[in-house]
Amino acid sequence: MDYRHLGRTGLKVSPLCLGTMNFGPETSEQDSHNIMDAALEKGVNFFDTANVYGRQPGEGVTEQIVGRWLEKNPGHRDRIVLATKVYGKMGDGPNDQKLSAYHIRKACEDSLRRLKTDHIDLYQMHHIDRATPWEEVWQAMEQLVREGKVLYVGSSNFAGWNIAQANMLAAQRHFMGLVSEQSLYNLSARMIELEVIPACQALGLGLIPWSPLGGGLLGGALQKAGEGRRASENMQKQIDKHRPQLEQYEALCKELGEAPADVALAWLLHQPAVTAPIIGPRTAGQLDGALKALDIKLTEDSLKKLDAIWPGPGGQAPEAYAW
């Protein structure tokens, strides 16, 4: 496994991150534990979850599943980099969501209890909270770091200027600030190339793309149009919207002799700003399939063809739209 530094930190993580959003709603607890066992055995040491995962508001179902796995395998805690998130609504009270110091403290304590651990390696803000000043956010995060409950802080779904503002103010407080950003990024969704990726590269944040297969669009959607999530009305609309691109894309994948899902992951792994795409297997078989992407080496010609089929915004701002 070719481990990579997470942004400017000395922390090394696997080039694929195991996402756990399906654990509970789509995948049974035993199967979830089996997937985590298999991932760790194959060298995946980066596990991502969130307090809102599980589709039962306020329960933290997915964190509980991960926590029981750690309790059952106490030696595994020091073998993984464990990431979770704070922001989402976890109760009916006015302070049971977002990024007030009040909520950050309580949410962290609750996540630690559910995960059955004494520390979170990467604590990520799940969204920007425009109503809470950064001085308050950083004060709360600094306290958690001092107490040893959090090691690193990351963001998710931030704009480029949010990242710059956050880290400028963190530096003024002599605090490390954000070390990673988790963003929507795949061949069919490349908007972050305008400003988020340049901000990450300039400030030393590792990029953790979520939805690397575009919700299944890039996983062989034309071949499997009637199966699973691809049979949904929304996905059918996406397939119809992108049909000419999908026809070219799946033909290119066939020419390369690789599955569309593996090519989509491999493309992300070839992007210099990317640390580790998040894979969200519902079965052990899907985990094995995702790992195949690590062995795919795309040529410059193949990368150019993929760019032609799925063009980005034209580079970074302002050159992408001005001079």
Short mmCIF file of C-alpha atoms in Angstrom, two decimals:
data_model
loop_
_atom_site.label_atom_id
_atom_site.label_comp_id
_atom_site.label_asym_id
_atom_site.label_seq_id
_atom_site.Cartn_x
_atom_site.Cartn_y
_atom_site.Cartn_z
CA MET A 1 0.00 0.00 0.00
CA ASP A 2 1.41 3.38 -1.03
CA TYR A 3 0.59 5.49 2.03
CA ARG A 4 0.37 9.25 1.60
CA HIS A 5 0.81 12.19 3.94
CA LEU A 6 -2.49 13.84 4.86
CA GLY A 7 -1.85 17.34 3.58
CA ARG A 8 1.08 19.05 5.27
CA THR A 9 0.97 16.73 8.30
CA GLY A 10 3.33 13.91 9.15
CA LEU A 11 0.32 11.55 9.32
CA LYS A 12 0.24 8.82 6.67
CA VAL A 13 -3.03 7.41 5.36
CA SER A 14 -3.96 4.86 2.73
CA PRO A 15 -4.75 6.21 -0.77
CA LEU A 16 -8.34 5.02 -0.38
CA CYS A 17 -10.47 6.01 2.61
CA LEU A 18 -13.13 3.59 3.85
CA GLY A 19 -16.41 5.49 4.04
CA THR A 20 -18.99 4.07 6.42
CA MET A 21 -22.17 5.92 5.43
CA ASN A 22 -23.83 2.67 4.30
CA PHE A 23 -23.16 0.93 7.63
CA GLY A 24 -26.54 0.50 9.25
CA PRO A 25 -28.96 1.77 6.59
CA GLU A 26 -27.67 -0.44 3.74
CA THR A 27 -25.26 -2.90 5.36
CA SER A 28 -25.87 -5.02 8.45
CA GLU A 29 -23.65 -4.61 11.49
CA GLN A 30 -21.97 -7.98 10.97
CA ASP A 31 -21.30 -7.26 7.30
CA SER A 32 -20.02 -3.80 8.25
CA HIS A 33 -17.58 -5.38 10.71
CA ASN A 34 -16.49 -7.86 8.03
CA ILE A 35 -15.83 -5.01 5.59
CA MET A 36 -13.74 -3.14 8.18
CA ASP A 37 -11.80 -6.34 8.93
CA ALA A 38 -11.11 -6.88 5.24
CA ALA A 39 -10.15 -3.25 4.63
CA LEU A 40 -7.64 -3.24 7.48
CA GLU A 41 -6.23 -6.58 6.38
CA LYS A 42 -5.67 -5.17 2.89
CA GLY A 43 -3.85 -2.10 4.22
CA VAL A 44 -6.63 0.49 4.28
CA ASN A 45 -5.97 2.42 7.50
CA PHE A 46 -8.14 5.51 6.91
CA PHE A 47 -11.76 5.16 8.16
CA ASP A 48 -14.30 7.97 7.79
CA THR A 49 -17.66 8.34 9.50
CA ALA A 50 -19.97 11.10 10.83
CA ASN A 51 -22.24 11.58 13.80
CA VAL A 52 -25.29 11.99 11.53
CA TYR A 53 -24.78 8.77 9.57
CA GLY A 54 -27.38 6.06 10.10
CA ARG A 55 -30.66 7.72 9.07
CA GLN A 56 -31.92 7.82 12.67
CA PRO A 57 -31.58 11.46 13.74
CA GLY A 58 -29.60 11.95 16.91
CA GLU A 59 -28.68 8.27 17.31
CA GLY A 60 -25.29 8.13 15.62
CA VAL A 61 -26.04 4.59 14.40
CA THR A 62 -23.00 4.29 12.16
CA GLU A 63 -20.61 5.59 14.80
CA GLN A 64 -22.04 2.99 17.18
CA ILE A 65 -21.35 0.22 14.65
CA VAL A 66 -17.76 1.38 14.27
CA GLY A 67 -17.44 1.67 18.05
CA ARG A 68 -18.59 -1.89 18.66
CA TRP A 69 -16.07 -3.09 16.06
CA LEU A 70 -13.30 -1.26 17.92
CA GLU A 71 -14.52 -2.67 21.24
CA LYS A 72 -14.49 -6.17 19.80
CA ASN A 73 -10.99 -5.64 18.36
CA PRO A 74 -9.13 -3.43 20.86
CA GLY A 75 -5.83 -3.76 19.01
CA HIS A 76 -7.31 -2.18 15.88
CA ARG A 77 -7.66 1.34 17.29
CA ASP A 78 -3.95 2.09 17.00
CA ARG A 79 -3.83 0.69 13.46
CA ILE A 80 -6.36 3.09 11.94
CA VAL A 81 -6.76 6.82 11.38
CA LEU A 82 -10.30 7.46 12.58
CA ALA A 83 -12.19 10.44 11.19
CA THR A 84 -15.66 11.67 12.10
CA LYS A 85 -17.63 14.90 11.68
CA VAL A 86 -19.57 17.57 13.54
CA TYR A 87 -22.26 20.00 12.32
CA GLY A 88 -25.45 18.07 11.60
CA LYS A 89 -28.59 18.12 13.73
CA MET A 90 -28.28 15.67 16.63
CA GLY A 91 -31.29 16.69 18.70
CA ASP A 92 -34.28 19.00 18.95
CA GLY A 93 -32.59 21.71 21.00
CA PRO A 94 -31.47 25.03 19.49
CA ASN A 95 -27.82 24.17 20.17
CA ASP A 96 -27.88 20.59 18.91
CA GLN A 97 -26.33 21.41 15.54
CA LYS A 98 -23.77 23.53 13.68
CA LEU A 99 -20.45 24.84 15.04
CA SER A 100 -21.00 26.76 18.26
CA ALA A 101 -18.41 25.96 20.93
CA TYR A 102 -21.30 24.53 22.95
CA HIS A 103 -22.26 22.05 20.23
CA ILE A 104 -18.68 21.15 19.21
CA ARG A 105 -17.86 20.15 22.79
CA LYS A 106 -21.01 18.07 23.29
CA ALA A 107 -20.87 16.49 19.83
CA CYS A 108 -17.26 15.45 20.36
CA GLU A 109 -18.02 13.86 23.74
CA ASP A 110 -20.99 12.02 22.23
CA SER A 111 -18.94 10.76 19.26
CA LEU A 112 -16.17 9.54 21.57
CA ARG A 113 -18.75 7.62 23.61
CA ARG A 114 -20.36 6.03 20.54
CA LEU A 115 -16.99 5.21 18.93
CA LYS A 116 -15.74 3.75 22.23
CA THR A 117 -12.44 5.57 21.97
CA ASP A 118 -10.67 8.32 23.88
CA HIS A 119 -9.63 10.35 20.84
CA ILE A 120 -10.61 11.24 17.27
CA ASP A 121 -7.72 11.43 14.83
CA LEU A 122 -9.39 13.76 12.34
CA TYR A 123 -12.37 15.84 13.50
CA GLN A 124 -14.06 17.39 10.47
CA MET A 125 -16.55 20.24 10.28
CA HIS A 126 -19.24 18.76 8.04
CA HIS A 127 -20.27 22.14 6.60
CA ILE A 128 -19.49 25.83 6.97
CA ASP A 129 -21.41 27.62 9.74
CA ARG A 130 -21.67 31.25 8.67
CA ALA A 131 -23.33 32.27 11.94
CA THR A 132 -20.46 31.25 14.23
CA PRO A 133 -17.25 33.32 14.29
CA TRP A 134 -13.98 31.53 13.66
CA GLU A 135 -12.61 32.74 17.00
CA GLU A 136 -15.28 30.63 18.71
CA VAL A 137 -14.77 27.61 16.48
CA TRP A 138 -11.00 27.60 16.95
CA GLN A 139 -11.27 28.13 20.70
CA ALA A 140 -13.43 25.02 20.93
CA MET A 141 -11.16 22.94 18.69
CA GLU A 142 -8.01 24.08 20.51
CA GLN A 143 -9.53 22.95 23.80
CA LEU A 144 -10.28 19.50 22.39
CA VAL A 145 -6.72 19.24 21.07
CA ARG A 146 -5.29 20.30 24.44
CA GLU A 147 -7.39 17.63 26.14
CA GLY A 148 -6.11 14.97 23.72
CA LYS A 149 -9.61 14.25 22.42
CA VAL A 150 -8.82 15.46 18.88
CA LEU A 151 -5.50 15.30 17.01
CA TYR A 152 -6.21 17.06 13.69
CA VAL A 153 -9.03 19.26 12.40
CA GLY A 154 -10.48 19.12 8.90
CA SER A 155 -13.30 20.65 6.89
CA SER A 156 -15.92 19.31 4.52
CA ASN A 157 -17.94 21.12 1.86
CA PHE A 158 -16.05 24.39 2.39
CA ALA A 159 -15.50 27.03 -0.28
CA GLY A 160 -11.96 28.04 -1.13
CA TRP A 161 -12.30 31.35 0.70
CA ASN A 162 -13.67 29.56 3.79
CA ILE A 163 -10.49 27.48 3.88
CA ALA A 164 -8.26 30.52 3.47
CA GLN A 165 -10.11 32.53 6.12
CA ALA A 166 -10.12 29.64 8.59
CA ASN A 167 -6.41 28.96 8.29
CA MET A 168 -5.42 32.62 8.36
CA LEU A 169 -7.20 33.05 11.69
CA ALA A 170 -5.84 29.75 13.01
CA ALA A 171 -2.30 30.90 12.22
CA GLN A 172 -2.90 34.11 14.16
CA ARG A 173 -3.77 31.92 17.15
CA HIS A 174 -0.62 29.79 16.60
CA PHE A 175 -2.90 26.82 15.88
CA MET A 176 -2.38 24.35 13.05
CA GLY A 177 -5.86 24.88 11.61
CA LEU A 178 -7.36 22.78 8.83
CA VAL A 179 -5.27 19.89 7.49
CA SER A 180 -7.84 18.40 5.10
CA GLU A 181 -10.93 19.18 3.07
CA GLN A 182 -13.58 16.64 2.11
CA SER A 183 -15.34 17.73 -1.09
CA LEU A 184 -17.60 16.46 -3.82
CA TYR A 185 -15.17 15.62 -6.61
CA ASN A 186 -15.32 13.18 -9.49
CA LEU A 187 -15.06 13.17 -13.29
CA SER A 188 -18.60 14.53 -13.64
CA ALA A 189 -18.32 17.10 -10.79
CA ARG A 190 -15.15 19.16 -11.12
CA MET A 191 -16.24 22.60 -9.90
CA ILE A 192 -13.77 22.55 -6.99
CA GLU A 193 -10.91 22.85 -9.49
CA LEU A 194 -11.76 26.56 -9.68
CA GLU A 195 -10.88 27.60 -6.14
CA VAL A 196 -11.10 24.82 -3.54
CA ILE A 197 -8.24 22.75 -4.94
CA PRO A 198 -5.91 25.77 -5.38
CA ALA A 199 -6.66 26.76 -1.76
CA CYS A 200 -5.91 23.24 -0.54
CA GLN A 201 -2.64 23.10 -2.44
CA ALA A 202 -1.52 26.57 -1.31
CA LEU A 203 -2.34 25.94 2.35
CA GLY A 204 -1.32 22.30 2.61
CA LEU A 205 -4.68 20.57 2.99
CA GLY A 206 -5.16 16.99 1.91
CA LEU A 207 -8.15 16.55 -0.40
CA ILE A 208 -10.56 13.72 0.40
CA PRO A 209 -13.11 13.43 -2.43
CA TRP A 210 -16.54 12.09 -1.60
CA SER A 211 -18.91 10.49 -4.13
CA PRO A 212 -16.01 9.47 -6.43
CA LEU A 213 -18.44 7.56 -8.67
CA GLY A 214 -21.00 10.35 -8.89
CA GLY A 215 -23.62 8.34 -7.01
CA GLY A 216 -23.18 5.45 -9.44
CA LEU A 217 -23.19 7.51 -12.65
CA LEU A 218 -19.53 6.64 -13.32
CA GLY A 219 -19.83 3.02 -12.25
CA GLY A 220 -21.17 1.60 -15.50
CA ALA A 221 -24.54 3.33 -15.40
CA LEU A 222 -25.52 2.44 -18.97
CA GLN A 223 -24.68 -1.24 -18.45
CA LYS A 224 -26.57 -1.42 -15.15
CA ALA A 225 -29.31 1.15 -15.73
CA GLY A 226 -32.04 -1.02 -14.21
CA GLU A 227 -30.16 -2.11 -11.09
CA GLY A 228 -30.21 -0.75 -7.54
CA ARG A 229 -29.81 3.00 -7.17
CA ARG A 230 -29.44 3.35 -10.93
CA ALA A 231 -33.11 2.43 -11.29
CA SER A 232 -34.21 5.50 -9.33
CA GLU A 233 -35.97 8.32 -11.12
CA ASN A 234 -33.24 10.81 -10.26
CA MET A 235 -30.48 8.55 -11.59
CA GLN A 236 -32.42 7.87 -14.77
CA LYS A 237 -32.60 11.63 -15.31
CA GLN A 238 -28.83 11.89 -14.79
CA ILE A 239 -28.21 9.05 -17.24
CA ASP A 240 -30.42 10.72 -19.85
CA LYS A 241 -28.71 14.07 -19.29
CA HIS A 242 -25.21 12.63 -19.68
CA ARG A 243 -25.92 9.80 -22.12
CA PRO A 244 -23.54 10.97 -24.90
CA GLN A 245 -20.70 11.36 -22.36
CA LEU A 246 -21.50 8.05 -20.71
CA GLU A 247 -21.43 6.27 -24.07
CA GLN A 248 -17.98 7.69 -24.80
CA TYR A 249 -16.77 7.03 -21.26
CA GLU A 250 -17.88 3.43 -21.06
CA ALA A 251 -16.49 2.77 -24.54
CA LEU A 252 -13.10 4.16 -23.43
CA CYS A 253 -13.17 2.01 -20.30
CA LYS A 254 -13.89 -1.03 -22.45
CA GLU A 255 -10.95 -0.08 -24.68
CA LEU A 256 -8.74 0.17 -21.57
CA GLY A 257 -10.00 -3.19 -20.36
CA GLU A 258 -11.07 -1.74 -17.01
CA ALA A 259 -14.38 -1.39 -15.20
CA PRO A 260 -15.84 2.15 -15.32
CA ALA A 261 -15.88 2.43 -11.51
CA ASP A 262 -12.18 1.52 -11.34
CA VAL A 263 -11.27 4.08 -13.99
CA ALA A 264 -13.20 6.81 -12.14
CA LEU A 265 -11.29 6.04 -8.93
CA ALA A 266 -7.98 5.77 -10.78
CA TRP A 267 -8.54 9.19 -12.36
CA LEU A 268 -8.93 10.75 -8.91
CA LEU A 269 -5.79 8.99 -7.69
CA HIS A 270 -3.90 10.59 -10.60
CA GLN A 271 -4.90 14.11 -9.50
CA PRO A 272 -1.99 15.69 -7.59
CA ALA A 273 -4.15 17.41 -4.95
CA VAL A 274 -5.99 14.23 -3.96
CA THR A 275 -4.97 12.32 -0.86
CA ALA A 276 -7.61 9.60 -0.69
CA PRO A 277 -11.01 9.22 -2.37
CA ILE A 278 -13.72 7.90 -0.06
CA ILE A 279 -15.10 4.52 -1.07
CA GLY A 280 -18.40 3.41 0.44
CA PRO A 281 -18.71 -0.33 -0.13
CA ARG A 282 -21.95 -2.01 0.87
CA THR A 283 -20.37 -5.46 0.47
CA ALA A 284 -16.92 -7.04 0.77
CA GLY A 285 -17.03 -7.64 -2.97
CA GLN A 286 -17.40 -3.92 -3.64
CA LEU A 287 -14.39 -3.27 -1.41
CA ASP A 288 -12.28 -5.69 -3.45
CA GLY A 289 -13.44 -4.00 -6.65
CA ALA A 290 -12.46 -0.54 -5.40
CA LEU A 291 -8.98 -1.72 -4.43
CA LYS A 292 -8.32 -2.68 -8.06
CA ALA A 293 -8.13 1.02 -8.91
CA LEU A 294 -4.84 1.26 -7.02
CA ASP A 295 -3.16 -0.82 -9.72
CA ILE A 296 -4.45 1.14 -12.71
CA LYS A 297 -1.90 3.44 -14.34
CA LEU A 298 -3.59 5.84 -16.74
CA THR A 299 -1.43 7.14 -19.59
CA GLU A 300 -1.28 10.81 -20.52
CA ASP A 301 -3.32 9.96 -23.61
CA SER A 302 -6.02 8.27 -21.52
CA LEU A 303 -6.12 11.20 -19.10
CA LYS A 304 -6.54 13.61 -22.02
CA LYS A 305 -9.40 11.52 -23.39
CA LEU A 306 -11.11 11.51 -20.00
CA ASP A 307 -10.72 15.29 -19.78
CA ALA A 308 -12.28 15.63 -23.22
CA ILE A 309 -15.28 13.48 -22.23
CA TRP A 310 -15.71 15.07 -18.80
CA PRO A 311 -14.25 18.59 -19.08
CA GLY A 312 -13.62 20.55 -15.92
CA PRO A 313 -14.32 24.26 -15.43
CA GLY A 314 -11.24 25.16 -17.44
CA GLY A 315 -8.62 25.22 -14.69
CA GLN A 316 -8.38 27.42 -11.65
CA ALA A 317 -9.86 30.86 -11.19
CA PRO A 318 -9.56 33.46 -12.60
CA GLU A 319 -7.90 32.03 -15.70
CA ALA A 320 -10.79 29.56 -16.11
CA TYR A 321 -13.17 32.41 -16.93
CA ALA A 322 -11.00 35.50 -17.47
CA TRP A 323 -7.41 36.14 -18.50
#
